[in-house]
Amino acid sequence: MKGYTREMRTPFIAGNWKMHKTIGEAVALANELVQAFGSVQDTTIMIAPPFTALSAVAPIISGTTIALGAQNMASELSGAHTGEVSALMLRDIGVSHVILGHSERRHVYGESNELINKKVKLALEQGLTAILCVGETEQEREQGITNKVVGEQCEKGLAGVSSEQMKKIVIAYEPVWAIGTGKTATPEDADATHEVIRKLAASLYSREVADKLVIQYGGSVKPDNVKELMAKENIDGALVGGASLTAAQFVPIVNF
Ligand code: 13P
């Protein structure tokens, strides 16, 4: 975005392992990643193993530059919520980041903007960094309402979040049609949507908040397309699914 200062943002590459990997497999991959970039300083790196592997992965990456993320979180802190995992439990294990509002949560499990907003606020209150995922479906893109859908997801997802708390918000723009399909938004299209998000942050908050807001792109990010995506002014990082499941693919993405 013209005049906005990219230097104020550290690149952030995150791996969302989704529902993959047993504890043994997760430990093996975490060890490989620590070997590869335990001391990388100029990029924020995060991995989000499944809940069952978090406590086994935590001690392996502790003290390295790799942060531990969770893929979801309950909207309540404790109580009768069978099958849910609370922010308190995540913090207890050493989780620092949580992915919220992923398109699979929105579209497969019916999470609304209101529910996601509740989770975002709770995560922030608990000192976690929230990665708020937004993105349009293929039908919405064809209807020409991408900016409206993404804008609404951002605005509703961030309702009640203060300027100060925005320091612990990352936005991940993941067009639903690009996730796991091998189709990527062109760097130009992705950058244009990122710019819309950054302008919205400037209008909801301030120029400074917008300057500092890290916006990741997600959707079929691979070693061979990460560089051109990251070259765009408003693309500050990547939220990687399939290609984060092996060191052979994830390491070159981090070293874009
Ligand atoms: P893929 O990289 O497999 O398309 O997944 C993207 C994603 O959903 C990351 O959260």
mmCIF file of C-alpha atoms and ligand atoms in Angstrom:
data_model
loop_
_atom_site.group_PDB
_atom_site.id
_atom_site.type_symbol
_atom_site.label_atom_id
_atom_site.label_comp_id
_atom_site.label_asym_id
_atom_site.label_seq_id
_atom_site.Cartn_x
_atom_site.Cartn_y
_atom_site.Cartn_z
ATOM 1 C CA MET A 1 0.000 0.000 0.000
ATOM 2 C CA LYS A 2 1.510 3.269 -1.068
ATOM 3 C CA GLY A 3 3.396 4.979 1.675
ATOM 4 C CA TYR A 4 2.824 2.171 4.153
ATOM 5 C CA THR A 5 6.030 0.986 5.692
ATOM 6 C CA ARG A 6 6.853 -2.634 5.157
ATOM 7 C CA GLU A 7 10.002 -2.319 7.290
ATOM 8 C CA MET A 8 7.743 -2.197 10.342
ATOM 9 C CA ARG A 9 6.722 -5.837 9.826
ATOM 10 C CA THR A 10 8.695 -9.047 10.398
ATOM 11 C CA PRO A 11 7.923 -11.821 7.884
ATOM 12 C CA PHE A 12 5.904 -14.596 9.490
ATOM 13 C CA ILE A 13 5.760 -18.120 8.057
ATOM 14 C CA ALA A 14 3.451 -20.565 9.810
ATOM 15 C CA GLY A 15 2.687 -24.236 9.254
ATOM 16 C CA ASN A 16 -0.820 -25.504 9.920
ATOM 17 C CA TRP A 17 -0.520 -29.269 10.192
ATOM 18 C CA LYS A 18 -4.320 -29.691 10.308
ATOM 19 C CA MET A 19 -5.431 -33.243 11.186
ATOM 20 C CA HIS A 20 -2.139 -34.871 10.323
ATOM 21 C CA LYS A 21 0.619 -36.599 12.298
ATOM 22 C CA THR A 22 0.734 -38.933 15.244
ATOM 23 C CA ILE A 23 2.851 -37.876 18.213
ATOM 24 C CA GLY A 24 5.850 -39.793 16.865
ATOM 25 C CA GLU A 25 5.555 -38.212 13.428
ATOM 26 C CA ALA A 26 5.102 -34.729 14.909
ATOM 27 C CA VAL A 27 8.181 -35.112 17.124
ATOM 28 C CA ALA A 28 10.248 -36.285 14.155
ATOM 29 C CA LEU A 29 9.230 -33.292 12.006
ATOM 30 C CA ALA A 30 9.725 -30.815 14.871
ATOM 31 C CA ASN A 31 13.260 -32.167 15.380
ATOM 32 C CA GLU A 32 14.031 -31.751 11.679
ATOM 33 C CA LEU A 33 12.750 -28.182 11.733
ATOM 34 C CA VAL A 34 14.807 -27.267 14.804
ATOM 35 C CA GLN A 35 17.891 -28.594 13.004
ATOM 36 C CA ALA A 36 17.020 -26.544 9.939
ATOM 37 C CA PHE A 37 16.221 -23.186 11.503
ATOM 38 C CA GLY A 38 16.308 -23.168 15.253
ATOM 39 C CA SER A 39 18.277 -19.955 15.118
ATOM 40 C CA VAL A 40 16.676 -18.063 12.211
ATOM 41 C CA GLN A 41 16.247 -14.492 13.466
ATOM 42 C CA ASP A 42 14.751 -12.426 10.676
ATOM 43 C CA THR A 43 11.529 -14.393 10.219
ATOM 44 C CA THR A 44 8.883 -15.415 12.716
ATOM 45 C CA ILE A 45 8.223 -19.144 12.392
ATOM 46 C CA MET A 46 5.331 -21.048 13.903
ATOM 47 C CA ILE A 47 4.085 -24.604 13.696
ATOM 48 C CA ALA A 48 0.604 -25.731 14.687
ATOM 49 C CA PRO A 49 0.529 -29.488 15.295
ATOM 50 C CA PRO A 50 -2.745 -31.206 16.223
ATOM 51 C CA PHE A 51 -3.794 -30.840 19.885
ATOM 52 C CA THR A 52 -2.659 -34.380 20.729
ATOM 53 C CA ALA A 53 0.938 -33.634 19.718
ATOM 54 C CA LEU A 54 1.304 -30.150 21.257
ATOM 55 C CA SER A 55 2.818 -31.225 24.562
ATOM 56 C CA ALA A 56 5.302 -33.562 22.867
ATOM 57 C CA VAL A 57 6.414 -30.867 20.397
ATOM 58 C CA ALA A 58 6.607 -28.056 22.998
ATOM 59 C CA PRO A 59 9.891 -29.098 24.693
ATOM 60 C CA ILE A 60 11.551 -29.731 21.318
ATOM 61 C CA ILE A 61 11.010 -26.189 20.042
ATOM 62 C CA SER A 62 11.243 -24.454 23.426
ATOM 63 C CA GLY A 63 14.134 -21.976 23.430
ATOM 64 C CA THR A 64 14.336 -21.970 19.617
ATOM 65 C CA THR A 65 12.878 -19.327 17.313
ATOM 66 C CA ILE A 66 9.987 -21.617 16.382
ATOM 67 C CA ALA A 67 6.729 -20.697 18.119
ATOM 68 C CA LEU A 68 4.053 -23.186 19.097
ATOM 69 C CA GLY A 69 0.579 -22.622 17.705
ATOM 70 C CA ALA A 70 -2.780 -24.296 18.177
ATOM 71 C CA GLN A 71 -5.271 -24.732 15.341
ATOM 72 C CA ASN A 72 -8.379 -23.720 17.264
ATOM 73 C CA MET A 73 -9.599 -22.925 20.762
ATOM 74 C CA ALA A 74 -12.843 -22.868 22.727
ATOM 75 C CA SER A 75 -14.765 -19.626 23.126
ATOM 76 C CA GLU A 76 -15.033 -20.228 26.895
ATOM 77 C CA LEU A 77 -12.261 -20.613 29.462
ATOM 78 C CA SER A 78 -13.617 -23.685 31.262
ATOM 79 C CA GLY A 79 -16.795 -25.561 32.055
ATOM 80 C CA ALA A 80 -19.115 -28.103 30.517
ATOM 81 C CA HIS A 81 -17.864 -27.974 26.912
ATOM 82 C CA THR A 82 -17.318 -31.568 25.883
ATOM 83 C CA GLY A 83 -14.655 -31.921 23.224
ATOM 84 C CA GLU A 84 -13.352 -28.361 23.474
ATOM 85 C CA VAL A 85 -9.859 -27.137 24.422
ATOM 86 C CA SER A 86 -9.403 -23.952 26.426
ATOM 87 C CA ALA A 87 -6.904 -21.102 26.158
ATOM 88 C CA LEU A 88 -5.783 -21.903 29.708
ATOM 89 C CA MET A 89 -4.879 -25.446 28.657
ATOM 90 C CA LEU A 90 -3.040 -24.189 25.592
ATOM 91 C CA ARG A 91 -1.017 -21.694 27.636
ATOM 92 C CA ASP A 92 -0.280 -24.445 30.138
ATOM 93 C CA ILE A 93 1.462 -26.447 27.380
ATOM 94 C CA GLY A 94 3.447 -23.465 26.101
ATOM 95 C CA VAL A 95 1.298 -22.434 23.161
ATOM 96 C CA SER A 96 1.797 -18.771 22.190
ATOM 97 C CA HIS A 97 -0.300 -18.503 19.009
ATOM 98 C CA VAL A 98 -3.726 -19.733 17.986
ATOM 99 C CA ILE A 99 -5.290 -19.969 14.524
ATOM 100 C CA LEU A 100 -8.905 -18.794 14.671
ATOM 101 C CA GLY A 101 -11.653 -18.750 12.080
ATOM 102 C CA HIS A 102 -9.880 -21.044 9.644
ATOM 103 C CA SER A 103 -12.064 -21.635 6.592
ATOM 104 C CA GLU A 104 -12.493 -25.288 7.566
ATOM 105 C CA ARG A 105 -13.856 -24.117 10.939
ATOM 106 C CA ARG A 106 -16.147 -21.610 9.217
ATOM 107 C CA HIS A 107 -17.414 -23.744 6.369
ATOM 108 C CA VAL A 108 -17.239 -27.327 7.631
ATOM 109 C CA TYR A 109 -17.987 -26.724 11.320
ATOM 110 C CA GLY A 110 -20.247 -23.704 10.937
ATOM 111 C CA GLU A 111 -18.304 -21.142 12.981
ATOM 112 C CA SER A 112 -19.810 -17.658 12.678
ATOM 113 C CA ASN A 113 -18.046 -14.304 12.733
ATOM 114 C CA GLU A 114 -19.589 -13.736 16.178
ATOM 115 C CA LEU A 115 -18.200 -16.977 17.623
ATOM 116 C CA ILE A 116 -14.796 -16.311 16.073
ATOM 117 C CA ASN A 117 -14.814 -12.801 17.555
ATOM 118 C CA LYS A 118 -15.471 -14.261 21.000
ATOM 119 C CA LYS A 119 -12.497 -16.574 20.563
ATOM 120 C CA VAL A 120 -10.276 -13.741 19.297
ATOM 121 C CA LYS A 121 -11.042 -11.586 22.345
ATOM 122 C CA LEU A 122 -10.524 -14.479 24.749
ATOM 123 C CA ALA A 123 -7.219 -15.448 23.129
ATOM 124 C CA LEU A 124 -5.977 -11.863 23.491
ATOM 125 C CA GLU A 125 -7.133 -11.611 27.107
ATOM 126 C CA GLN A 126 -5.158 -14.782 27.761
ATOM 127 C CA GLY A 127 -2.017 -13.342 26.199
ATOM 128 C CA LEU A 128 -2.082 -15.474 23.058
ATOM 129 C CA THR A 129 -1.393 -14.089 19.588
ATOM 130 C CA ALA A 130 -4.440 -14.695 17.410
ATOM 131 C CA ILE A 131 -4.141 -15.491 13.713
ATOM 132 C CA LEU A 132 -7.535 -14.486 12.374
ATOM 133 C CA CYS A 133 -8.258 -16.259 9.092
ATOM 134 C CA VAL A 134 -10.476 -14.656 6.472
ATOM 135 C CA GLY A 135 -11.260 -15.462 2.863
ATOM 136 C CA GLU A 136 -13.964 -15.703 0.238
ATOM 137 C CA THR A 137 -15.408 -18.793 -1.427
ATOM 138 C CA GLU A 138 -15.112 -19.349 -5.169
ATOM 139 C CA GLN A 139 -18.762 -18.354 -5.606
ATOM 140 C CA GLU A 140 -18.224 -15.115 -3.672
ATOM 141 C CA ARG A 141 -15.201 -14.303 -5.810
ATOM 142 C CA GLU A 142 -17.220 -14.914 -8.991
ATOM 143 C CA GLN A 143 -19.945 -12.632 -7.664
ATOM 144 C CA GLY A 144 -17.349 -9.905 -7.206
ATOM 145 C CA ILE A 145 -17.927 -9.606 -3.455
ATOM 146 C CA THR A 146 -14.479 -10.676 -2.205
ATOM 147 C CA ASN A 147 -13.688 -7.325 -0.605
ATOM 148 C CA LYS A 148 -17.079 -7.115 1.063
ATOM 149 C CA VAL A 149 -16.849 -10.656 2.503
ATOM 150 C CA VAL A 150 -13.267 -10.287 3.685
ATOM 151 C CA GLY A 151 -13.938 -6.807 5.070
ATOM 152 C CA GLU A 152 -16.900 -8.069 7.040
ATOM 153 C CA GLN A 153 -14.943 -11.044 8.397
ATOM 154 C CA CYS A 154 -12.185 -8.682 9.553
ATOM 155 C CA GLU A 155 -14.509 -6.087 11.020
ATOM 156 C CA LYS A 156 -16.710 -8.580 12.864
ATOM 157 C CA GLY A 157 -13.778 -10.755 13.896
ATOM 158 C CA LEU A 158 -11.994 -7.757 15.400
ATOM 159 C CA ALA A 159 -15.015 -6.127 17.079
ATOM 160 C CA GLY A 160 -14.014 -4.908 20.538
ATOM 161 C CA VAL A 161 -10.278 -5.447 19.934
ATOM 162 C CA SER A 162 -8.268 -2.379 21.029
ATOM 163 C CA SER A 163 -5.401 -0.706 19.171
ATOM 164 C CA GLU A 164 -3.048 -1.987 21.847
ATOM 165 C CA GLN A 165 -4.332 -5.542 21.386
ATOM 166 C CA MET A 166 -3.831 -5.303 17.608
ATOM 167 C CA LYS A 167 -0.115 -5.871 18.322
ATOM 168 C CA LYS A 168 -1.066 -9.486 18.962
ATOM 169 C CA ILE A 169 -3.273 -9.921 15.902
ATOM 170 C CA VAL A 170 -2.154 -11.460 12.642
ATOM 171 C CA ILE A 171 -4.564 -11.705 9.727
ATOM 172 C CA ALA A 172 -4.328 -14.670 7.357
ATOM 173 C CA TYR A 173 -6.019 -14.151 4.008
ATOM 174 C CA GLU A 174 -6.891 -17.587 2.701
ATOM 175 C CA PRO A 175 -9.199 -17.680 -0.322
ATOM 176 C CA VAL A 176 -11.270 -20.810 0.282
ATOM 177 C CA TRP A 177 -10.933 -21.922 -3.343
ATOM 178 C CA ALA A 178 -7.135 -21.908 -3.061
ATOM 179 C CA ILE A 179 -6.881 -24.128 0.015
ATOM 180 C CA GLY A 180 -5.594 -27.620 -0.703
ATOM 181 C CA THR A 181 -6.536 -27.288 -4.374
ATOM 182 C CA GLY A 182 -3.207 -26.421 -5.939
ATOM 183 C CA LYS A 183 -4.832 -23.173 -7.182
ATOM 184 C CA THR A 184 -3.111 -20.079 -5.809
ATOM 185 C CA ALA A 185 -4.347 -16.534 -5.992
ATOM 186 C CA THR A 186 -2.024 -14.608 -8.280
ATOM 187 C CA PRO A 187 0.422 -12.530 -6.243
ATOM 188 C CA GLU A 188 -1.341 -9.426 -7.672
ATOM 189 C CA ASP A 189 -4.811 -10.587 -6.609
ATOM 190 C CA ALA A 190 -3.604 -11.627 -3.151
ATOM 191 C CA ASP A 191 -1.759 -8.337 -2.700
ATOM 192 C CA ALA A 192 -4.869 -6.386 -3.713
ATOM 193 C CA THR A 193 -6.958 -8.108 -1.048
ATOM 194 C CA HIS A 194 -4.191 -7.630 1.528
ATOM 195 C CA GLU A 195 -4.223 -3.944 0.670
ATOM 196 C CA VAL A 196 -7.976 -3.807 1.280
ATOM 197 C CA ILE A 197 -7.401 -5.406 4.701
ATOM 198 C CA ARG A 198 -4.600 -2.980 5.548
ATOM 199 C CA LYS A 199 -6.700 0.014 4.549
ATOM 200 C CA LEU A 200 -9.526 -1.298 6.692
ATOM 201 C CA ALA A 201 -7.131 -1.591 9.661
ATOM 202 C CA ALA A 202 -6.104 2.020 9.060
ATOM 203 C CA SER A 203 -9.727 3.171 9.070
ATOM 204 C CA LEU A 204 -10.773 1.030 12.065
ATOM 205 C CA TYR A 205 -7.632 1.857 14.060
ATOM 206 C CA SER A 206 -4.809 4.018 12.801
ATOM 207 C CA ARG A 207 -2.093 4.302 10.239
ATOM 208 C CA GLU A 208 0.392 2.936 12.768
ATOM 209 C CA VAL A 209 -1.697 -0.174 13.485
ATOM 210 C CA ALA A 210 -2.064 -0.763 9.728
ATOM 211 C CA ASP A 211 1.677 -0.320 9.184
ATOM 212 C CA LYS A 212 2.473 -2.921 11.804
ATOM 213 C CA LEU A 213 -0.248 -5.436 10.928
ATOM 214 C CA VAL A 214 1.201 -8.697 9.625
ATOM 215 C CA ILE A 215 -1.003 -10.168 6.894
ATOM 216 C CA GLN A 216 -0.253 -13.715 5.788
ATOM 217 C CA TYR A 217 -1.418 -15.328 2.580
ATOM 218 C CA GLY A 218 -2.579 -18.948 2.661
ATOM 219 C CA GLY A 219 -3.734 -21.342 -0.033
ATOM 220 C CA SER A 220 -1.444 -23.754 -1.868
ATOM 221 C CA VAL A 221 1.758 -21.942 -0.860
ATOM 222 C CA LYS A 222 4.700 -24.055 -2.084
ATOM 223 C CA PRO A 223 8.474 -23.629 -2.343
ATOM 224 C CA ASP A 224 8.093 -22.572 -5.972
ATOM 225 C CA ASN A 225 5.534 -19.795 -5.471
ATOM 226 C CA VAL A 226 6.448 -18.369 -2.049
ATOM 227 C CA LYS A 227 9.072 -15.959 -3.356
ATOM 228 C CA GLU A 228 6.782 -14.122 -5.770
ATOM 229 C CA LEU A 229 4.042 -13.924 -3.158
ATOM 230 C CA MET A 230 6.434 -12.579 -0.509
ATOM 231 C CA ALA A 231 7.773 -10.000 -2.972
ATOM 232 C CA LYS A 232 4.448 -8.163 -2.795
ATOM 233 C CA GLU A 233 4.284 -5.093 -0.624
ATOM 234 C CA ASN A 234 1.314 -6.170 1.448
ATOM 235 C CA ILE A 235 2.100 -9.875 1.782
ATOM 236 C CA ASP A 236 4.031 -10.328 5.018
ATOM 237 C CA GLY A 237 3.976 -14.054 5.442
ATOM 238 C CA ALA A 238 2.355 -17.358 4.666
ATOM 239 C CA LEU A 239 0.049 -19.775 6.424
ATOM 240 C CA VAL A 240 1.018 -23.087 4.895
ATOM 241 C CA GLY A 241 -1.011 -26.283 4.998
ATOM 242 C CA GLY A 242 0.059 -29.259 2.889
ATOM 243 C CA ALA A 243 3.592 -28.015 2.243
ATOM 244 C CA SER A 244 4.253 -27.619 5.985
ATOM 245 C CA LEU A 245 4.031 -31.378 6.534
ATOM 246 C CA THR A 246 7.569 -32.177 5.406
ATOM 247 C CA ALA A 247 10.847 -30.434 6.163
ATOM 248 C CA ALA A 248 11.762 -30.856 2.476
ATOM 249 C CA GLN A 249 8.952 -28.447 1.520
ATOM 250 C CA PHE A 250 8.609 -26.262 4.618
ATOM 251 C CA VAL A 251 12.305 -25.372 5.042
ATOM 252 C CA PRO A 252 12.635 -23.769 1.582
ATOM 253 C CA ILE A 253 9.375 -21.887 2.186
ATOM 254 C CA VAL A 254 10.746 -20.394 5.417
ATOM 255 C CA ASN A 255 14.006 -19.576 3.638
ATOM 256 C CA PHE A 256 12.158 -17.916 0.744
HETATM 257 P P1 13P B 1 -2.810 -25.568 1.778
HETATM 258 O O1 13P B 1 -1.457 -24.924 1.885
HETATM 259 O O2 13P B 1 -2.758 -27.065 1.906
HETATM 260 O O3 13P B 1 -3.571 -25.093 0.587
HETATM 261 O O4 13P B 1 -3.633 -25.081 3.067
HETATM 262 C C1 13P B 1 -3.698 -23.729 3.365
HETATM 263 C C2 13P B 1 -4.308 -23.580 4.700
HETATM 264 O O5 13P B 1 -5.483 -23.809 4.888
HETATM 265 C C3 13P B 1 -3.431 -23.168 5.820
HETATM 266 O O6 13P B 1 -4.170 -22.845 6.935
#
